[in-house]
Amino acid sequence: EGLLTDDDIYANLNSELKRKFEGINSIRLHDFVSGSEFRRIFLNAELFLHVEDFSEESIDRVKHSVSTKIADILASGIPLLAYGPDNIASMNHLKNNKCAICVNHKKDLKNMLEWVFREQKIRDAVAGRGLMAARQYHNSYHDSKKLYKFIEYTCNKTITRQG
């Protein structure tokens, strides 16, 4: 039995990816939006899908970083399904904190999407853990204080060594 859902996808997709969605009547593709329209769409989402590139070049570029989009999504209270390689920081962060449904293999993606759309309790639990992770790990005030302390510590160490 298939999953009956209507989905709006907002992304800047290349023509190859757009062709893969042709003929799927339940999916509507849109270009990026801005301003108040973005906020309305963002807050009305049922689920966010974050996709990381599996190419070696991309993995090497992002293996130690977490996208600010992830922090925004976690803080929204809307559940996140993340699809990407398991050897990058963003996927590890999400998996270790159980604040997203993480999929690392293409063969698992369809089943996980169907499962998450069927299970409201799972979406609610993931959204709640996402909010907790956002408060703990993506708080700009606390992050600024940590960075300030690190810079202060590093400067003091340098001055101590030179003096």
PDB file of C-alpha atoms in Angstrom:
ATOM      1  CA  GLU A   1       0.000   0.000   0.000  1.00  0.00           C
ATOM      2  CA  GLY A   2       1.403   3.366  -0.964  1.00  0.00           C
ATOM      3  CA  LEU A   3       1.558   6.447   1.154  1.00  0.00           C
ATOM      4  CA  LEU A   4      -1.010   9.047   0.171  1.00  0.00           C
ATOM      5  CA  THR A   5       0.277  12.509   0.857  1.00  0.00           C
ATOM      6  CA  ASP A   6       0.631  15.845  -0.904  1.00  0.00           C
ATOM      7  CA  ASP A   7       4.047  17.361  -0.537  1.00  0.00           C
ATOM      8  CA  ASP A   8       5.439  20.751  -1.434  1.00  0.00           C
ATOM      9  CA  ILE A   9       9.189  20.765  -1.931  1.00  0.00           C
ATOM     10  CA  TYR A  10      11.005  24.090  -1.831  1.00  0.00           C
ATOM     11  CA  ALA A  11      14.487  23.766  -3.261  1.00  0.00           C
ATOM     12  CA  ASN A  12      16.804  24.872  -5.999  1.00  0.00           C
ATOM     13  CA  LEU A  13      16.953  21.548  -7.835  1.00  0.00           C
ATOM     14  CA  ASN A  14      19.003  20.934 -10.942  1.00  0.00           C
ATOM     15  CA  SER A  15      17.205  19.694 -14.065  1.00  0.00           C
ATOM     16  CA  GLU A  16      18.282  16.076 -13.455  1.00  0.00           C
ATOM     17  CA  LEU A  17      16.638  16.036 -10.019  1.00  0.00           C
ATOM     18  CA  LYS A  18      13.541  17.823 -11.299  1.00  0.00           C
ATOM     19  CA  ARG A  19      13.083  15.097 -13.930  1.00  0.00           C
ATOM     20  CA  LYS A  20      13.015  12.458 -11.178  1.00  0.00           C
ATOM     21  CA  PHE A  21       9.875  14.094  -9.753  1.00  0.00           C
ATOM     22  CA  GLU A  22       8.045  14.342 -13.089  1.00  0.00           C
ATOM     23  CA  GLY A  23       4.846  12.349 -13.100  1.00  0.00           C
ATOM     24  CA  ILE A  24       4.542  12.239  -9.300  1.00  0.00           C
ATOM     25  CA  ASN A  25       1.265  14.104  -8.868  1.00  0.00           C
ATOM     26  CA  SER A  26       1.470  14.243  -5.071  1.00  0.00           C
ATOM     27  CA  ILE A  27       4.686  16.318  -5.147  1.00  0.00           C
ATOM     28  CA  ARG A  28       4.746  19.971  -6.096  1.00  0.00           C
ATOM     29  CA  LEU A  29       8.159  21.551  -6.708  1.00  0.00           C
ATOM     30  CA  HIS A  30       8.769  25.213  -5.898  1.00  0.00           C
ATOM     31  CA  ASP A  31      11.789  27.474  -6.174  1.00  0.00           C
ATOM     32  CA  PHE A  32      13.147  29.175  -3.087  1.00  0.00           C
ATOM     33  CA  VAL A  33      10.892  31.721  -1.403  1.00  0.00           C
ATOM     34  CA  SER A  34      11.836  34.685   0.723  1.00  0.00           C
ATOM     35  CA  GLY A  35      10.600  36.897   3.521  1.00  0.00           C
ATOM     36  CA  SER A  36       7.191  36.439   5.094  1.00  0.00           C
ATOM     37  CA  GLU A  37       6.257  33.674   2.634  1.00  0.00           C
ATOM     38  CA  PHE A  38       9.211  31.610   3.868  1.00  0.00           C
ATOM     39  CA  ARG A  39       8.200  32.060   7.506  1.00  0.00           C
ATOM     40  CA  ARG A  40       4.603  30.993   6.784  1.00  0.00           C
ATOM     41  CA  ILE A  41       5.731  27.911   4.880  1.00  0.00           C
ATOM     42  CA  PHE A  42       8.378  27.053   7.464  1.00  0.00           C
ATOM     43  CA  LEU A  43       5.987  27.189  10.406  1.00  0.00           C
ATOM     44  CA  ASN A  44       3.317  25.135   8.618  1.00  0.00           C
ATOM     45  CA  ALA A  45       5.624  22.270   7.675  1.00  0.00           C
ATOM     46  CA  GLU A  46       4.739  18.787   8.898  1.00  0.00           C
ATOM     47  CA  LEU A  47       8.270  17.441   8.510  1.00  0.00           C
ATOM     48  CA  PHE A  48      11.592  18.780   7.349  1.00  0.00           C
ATOM     49  CA  LEU A  49      13.873  16.741   5.151  1.00  0.00           C
ATOM     50  CA  HIS A  50      17.544  17.696   5.343  1.00  0.00           C
ATOM     51  CA  VAL A  51      19.714  16.117   2.652  1.00  0.00           C
ATOM     52  CA  GLU A  52      23.496  15.959   2.684  1.00  0.00           C
ATOM     53  CA  ASP A  53      25.615  15.229  -0.380  1.00  0.00           C
ATOM     54  CA  PHE A  54      27.253  11.795  -0.440  1.00  0.00           C
ATOM     55  CA  SER A  55      30.131  12.769  -2.757  1.00  0.00           C
ATOM     56  CA  GLU A  56      33.640  12.464  -1.319  1.00  0.00           C
ATOM     57  CA  GLU A  57      34.310  16.134  -2.091  1.00  0.00           C
ATOM     58  CA  SER A  58      31.259  17.248  -0.137  1.00  0.00           C
ATOM     59  CA  ILE A  59      31.942  14.878   2.753  1.00  0.00           C
ATOM     60  CA  ASP A  60      35.459  16.278   3.046  1.00  0.00           C
ATOM     61  CA  ARG A  61      34.083  19.852   3.025  1.00  0.00           C
ATOM     62  CA  VAL A  62      31.362  19.347   5.671  1.00  0.00           C
ATOM     63  CA  LYS A  63      32.684  16.514   7.828  1.00  0.00           C
ATOM     64  CA  HIS A  64      33.318  18.839  10.799  1.00  0.00           C
ATOM     65  CA  SER A  65      30.387  21.257  10.478  1.00  0.00           C
ATOM     66  CA  VAL A  66      26.687  21.446  11.269  1.00  0.00           C
ATOM     67  CA  SER A  67      24.474  23.584   9.036  1.00  0.00           C
ATOM     68  CA  THR A  68      22.724  26.523  10.660  1.00  0.00           C
ATOM     69  CA  LYS A  69      19.566  25.284   8.892  1.00  0.00           C
ATOM     70  CA  ILE A  70      19.637  22.272  11.194  1.00  0.00           C
ATOM     71  CA  ALA A  71      19.664  24.492  14.273  1.00  0.00           C
ATOM     72  CA  ASP A  72      16.727  26.505  12.901  1.00  0.00           C
ATOM     73  CA  ILE A  73      14.747  23.350  12.169  1.00  0.00           C
ATOM     74  CA  LEU A  74      15.406  21.826  15.594  1.00  0.00           C
ATOM     75  CA  ALA A  75      14.331  25.073  17.279  1.00  0.00           C
ATOM     76  CA  SER A  76      11.096  25.167  15.253  1.00  0.00           C
ATOM     77  CA  GLY A  77       9.545  22.189  17.034  1.00  0.00           C
ATOM     78  CA  ILE A  78       8.943  20.510  13.685  1.00  0.00           C
ATOM     79  CA  PRO A  79      10.396  17.003  13.260  1.00  0.00           C
ATOM     80  CA  LEU A  80      13.432  16.451  11.056  1.00  0.00           C
ATOM     81  CA  LEU A  81      14.376  13.536   8.860  1.00  0.00           C
ATOM     82  CA  ALA A  82      18.025  13.781   7.832  1.00  0.00           C
ATOM     83  CA  TYR A  83      19.460  11.841   4.907  1.00  0.00           C
ATOM     84  CA  GLY A  84      23.209  11.755   4.519  1.00  0.00           C
ATOM     85  CA  PRO A  85      26.448   9.892   5.109  1.00  0.00           C
ATOM     86  CA  ASP A  86      27.097   8.737   8.659  1.00  0.00           C
ATOM     87  CA  ASN A  87      30.663  10.065   8.744  1.00  0.00           C
ATOM     88  CA  ILE A  88      29.892  13.786   8.948  1.00  0.00           C
ATOM     89  CA  ALA A  89      29.347  15.956  11.996  1.00  0.00           C
ATOM     90  CA  SER A  90      25.767  16.986  11.266  1.00  0.00           C
ATOM     91  CA  MET A  91      24.516  13.415  10.924  1.00  0.00           C
ATOM     92  CA  ASN A  92      26.461  12.320  14.016  1.00  0.00           C
ATOM     93  CA  HIS A  93      25.094  15.261  16.010  1.00  0.00           C
ATOM     94  CA  LEU A  94      21.513  14.422  15.056  1.00  0.00           C
ATOM     95  CA  LYS A  95      21.916  10.694  15.630  1.00  0.00           C
ATOM     96  CA  ASN A  96      23.797  10.986  18.936  1.00  0.00           C
ATOM     97  CA  ASN A  97      21.174  13.355  20.343  1.00  0.00           C
ATOM     98  CA  LYS A  98      18.244  11.409  18.874  1.00  0.00           C
ATOM     99  CA  CYS A  99      16.811  14.711  17.667  1.00  0.00           C
ATOM    100  CA  ALA A 100      16.137  13.600  14.087  1.00  0.00           C
ATOM    101  CA  ILE A 101      15.285  10.483  12.169  1.00  0.00           C
ATOM    102  CA  CYS A 102      18.560   9.710  10.431  1.00  0.00           C
ATOM    103  CA  VAL A 103      18.860   7.716   7.229  1.00  0.00           C
ATOM    104  CA  ASN A 104      22.280   6.845   5.849  1.00  0.00           C
ATOM    105  CA  HIS A 105      21.410   4.521   2.967  1.00  0.00           C
ATOM    106  CA  LYS A 106      19.262   5.134  -0.098  1.00  0.00           C
ATOM    107  CA  LYS A 107      17.655   1.694   0.239  1.00  0.00           C
ATOM    108  CA  ASP A 108      16.160   2.751   3.611  1.00  0.00           C
ATOM    109  CA  LEU A 109      14.873   6.186   2.639  1.00  0.00           C
ATOM    110  CA  LYS A 110      11.449   5.278   1.206  1.00  0.00           C
ATOM    111  CA  ASN A 111      10.514   3.016   4.128  1.00  0.00           C
ATOM    112  CA  MET A 112      11.637   5.588   6.690  1.00  0.00           C
ATOM    113  CA  LEU A 113       9.643   8.366   5.009  1.00  0.00           C
ATOM    114  CA  GLU A 114       6.529   6.204   4.912  1.00  0.00           C
ATOM    115  CA  TRP A 115       7.020   5.183   8.548  1.00  0.00           C
ATOM    116  CA  VAL A 116       7.550   8.693   9.843  1.00  0.00           C
ATOM    117  CA  PHE A 117       4.475  10.042   8.034  1.00  0.00           C
ATOM    118  CA  ARG A 118       2.339   7.246   9.475  1.00  0.00           C
ATOM    119  CA  GLU A 119       3.573   7.563  13.063  1.00  0.00           C
ATOM    120  CA  GLN A 120       2.481  10.838  14.670  1.00  0.00           C
ATOM    121  CA  LYS A 121       3.937   9.732  18.022  1.00  0.00           C
ATOM    122  CA  ILE A 122       7.378   9.357  16.432  1.00  0.00           C
ATOM    123  CA  ARG A 123       7.158  12.799  14.824  1.00  0.00           C
ATOM    124  CA  ASP A 124       6.100  14.324  18.157  1.00  0.00           C
ATOM    125  CA  ALA A 125       8.925  12.604  20.061  1.00  0.00           C
ATOM    126  CA  VAL A 126      11.539  13.643  17.510  1.00  0.00           C
ATOM    127  CA  ALA A 127      10.254  17.224  17.502  1.00  0.00           C
ATOM    128  CA  GLY A 128      10.462  17.353  21.317  1.00  0.00           C
ATOM    129  CA  ARG A 129      14.016  16.025  21.356  1.00  0.00           C
ATOM    130  CA  GLY A 130      14.853  18.522  18.621  1.00  0.00           C
ATOM    131  CA  LEU A 131      13.682  21.397  20.789  1.00  0.00           C
ATOM    132  CA  MET A 132      15.754  20.109  23.711  1.00  0.00           C
ATOM    133  CA  ALA A 133      18.842  19.784  21.491  1.00  0.00           C
ATOM    134  CA  ALA A 134      18.308  23.291  20.112  1.00  0.00           C
ATOM    135  CA  ARG A 135      18.197  24.709  23.633  1.00  0.00           C
ATOM    136  CA  GLN A 136      21.278  22.773  24.698  1.00  0.00           C
ATOM    137  CA  TYR A 137      23.506  22.978  21.620  1.00  0.00           C
ATOM    138  CA  HIS A 138      22.240  25.821  19.429  1.00  0.00           C
ATOM    139  CA  ASN A 139      21.685  28.677  21.852  1.00  0.00           C
ATOM    140  CA  SER A 140      23.417  31.774  20.442  1.00  0.00           C
ATOM    141  CA  TYR A 141      23.809  33.438  23.856  1.00  0.00           C
ATOM    142  CA  HIS A 142      25.489  30.410  25.412  1.00  0.00           C
ATOM    143  CA  ASP A 143      27.520  29.737  22.272  1.00  0.00           C
ATOM    144  CA  SER A 144      28.787  33.335  22.291  1.00  0.00           C
ATOM    145  CA  LYS A 145      29.789  33.012  25.938  1.00  0.00           C
ATOM    146  CA  LYS A 146      31.646  29.748  25.221  1.00  0.00           C
ATOM    147  CA  LEU A 147      33.455  31.309  22.269  1.00  0.00           C
ATOM    148  CA  TYR A 148      34.383  34.355  24.337  1.00  0.00           C
ATOM    149  CA  LYS A 149      35.789  32.134  27.114  1.00  0.00           C
ATOM    150  CA  PHE A 150      37.741  30.070  24.583  1.00  0.00           C
ATOM    151  CA  ILE A 151      39.248  33.187  22.980  1.00  0.00           C
ATOM    152  CA  GLU A 152      40.019  34.667  26.393  1.00  0.00           C
ATOM    153  CA  TYR A 153      41.668  31.409  27.505  1.00  0.00           C
ATOM    154  CA  THR A 154      43.681  31.147  24.288  1.00  0.00           C
ATOM    155  CA  CYS A 155      44.841  34.770  24.532  1.00  0.00           C
ATOM    156  CA  ASN A 156      45.831  34.338  28.188  1.00  0.00           C
ATOM    157  CA  LYS A 157      47.793  31.189  27.344  1.00  0.00           C
ATOM    158  CA  THR A 158      49.609  33.015  24.536  1.00  0.00           C
ATOM    159  CA  ILE A 159      50.427  35.992  26.767  1.00  0.00           C
ATOM    160  CA  THR A 160      51.628  33.650  29.551  1.00  0.00           C
ATOM    161  CA  ARG A 161      53.961  31.819  27.160  1.00  0.00           C
ATOM    162  CA  GLN A 162      55.360  35.051  25.730  1.00  0.00           C
ATOM    163  CA  GLY A 163      55.744  36.801  29.079  1.00  0.00           C
TER     164      GLY A 163
END
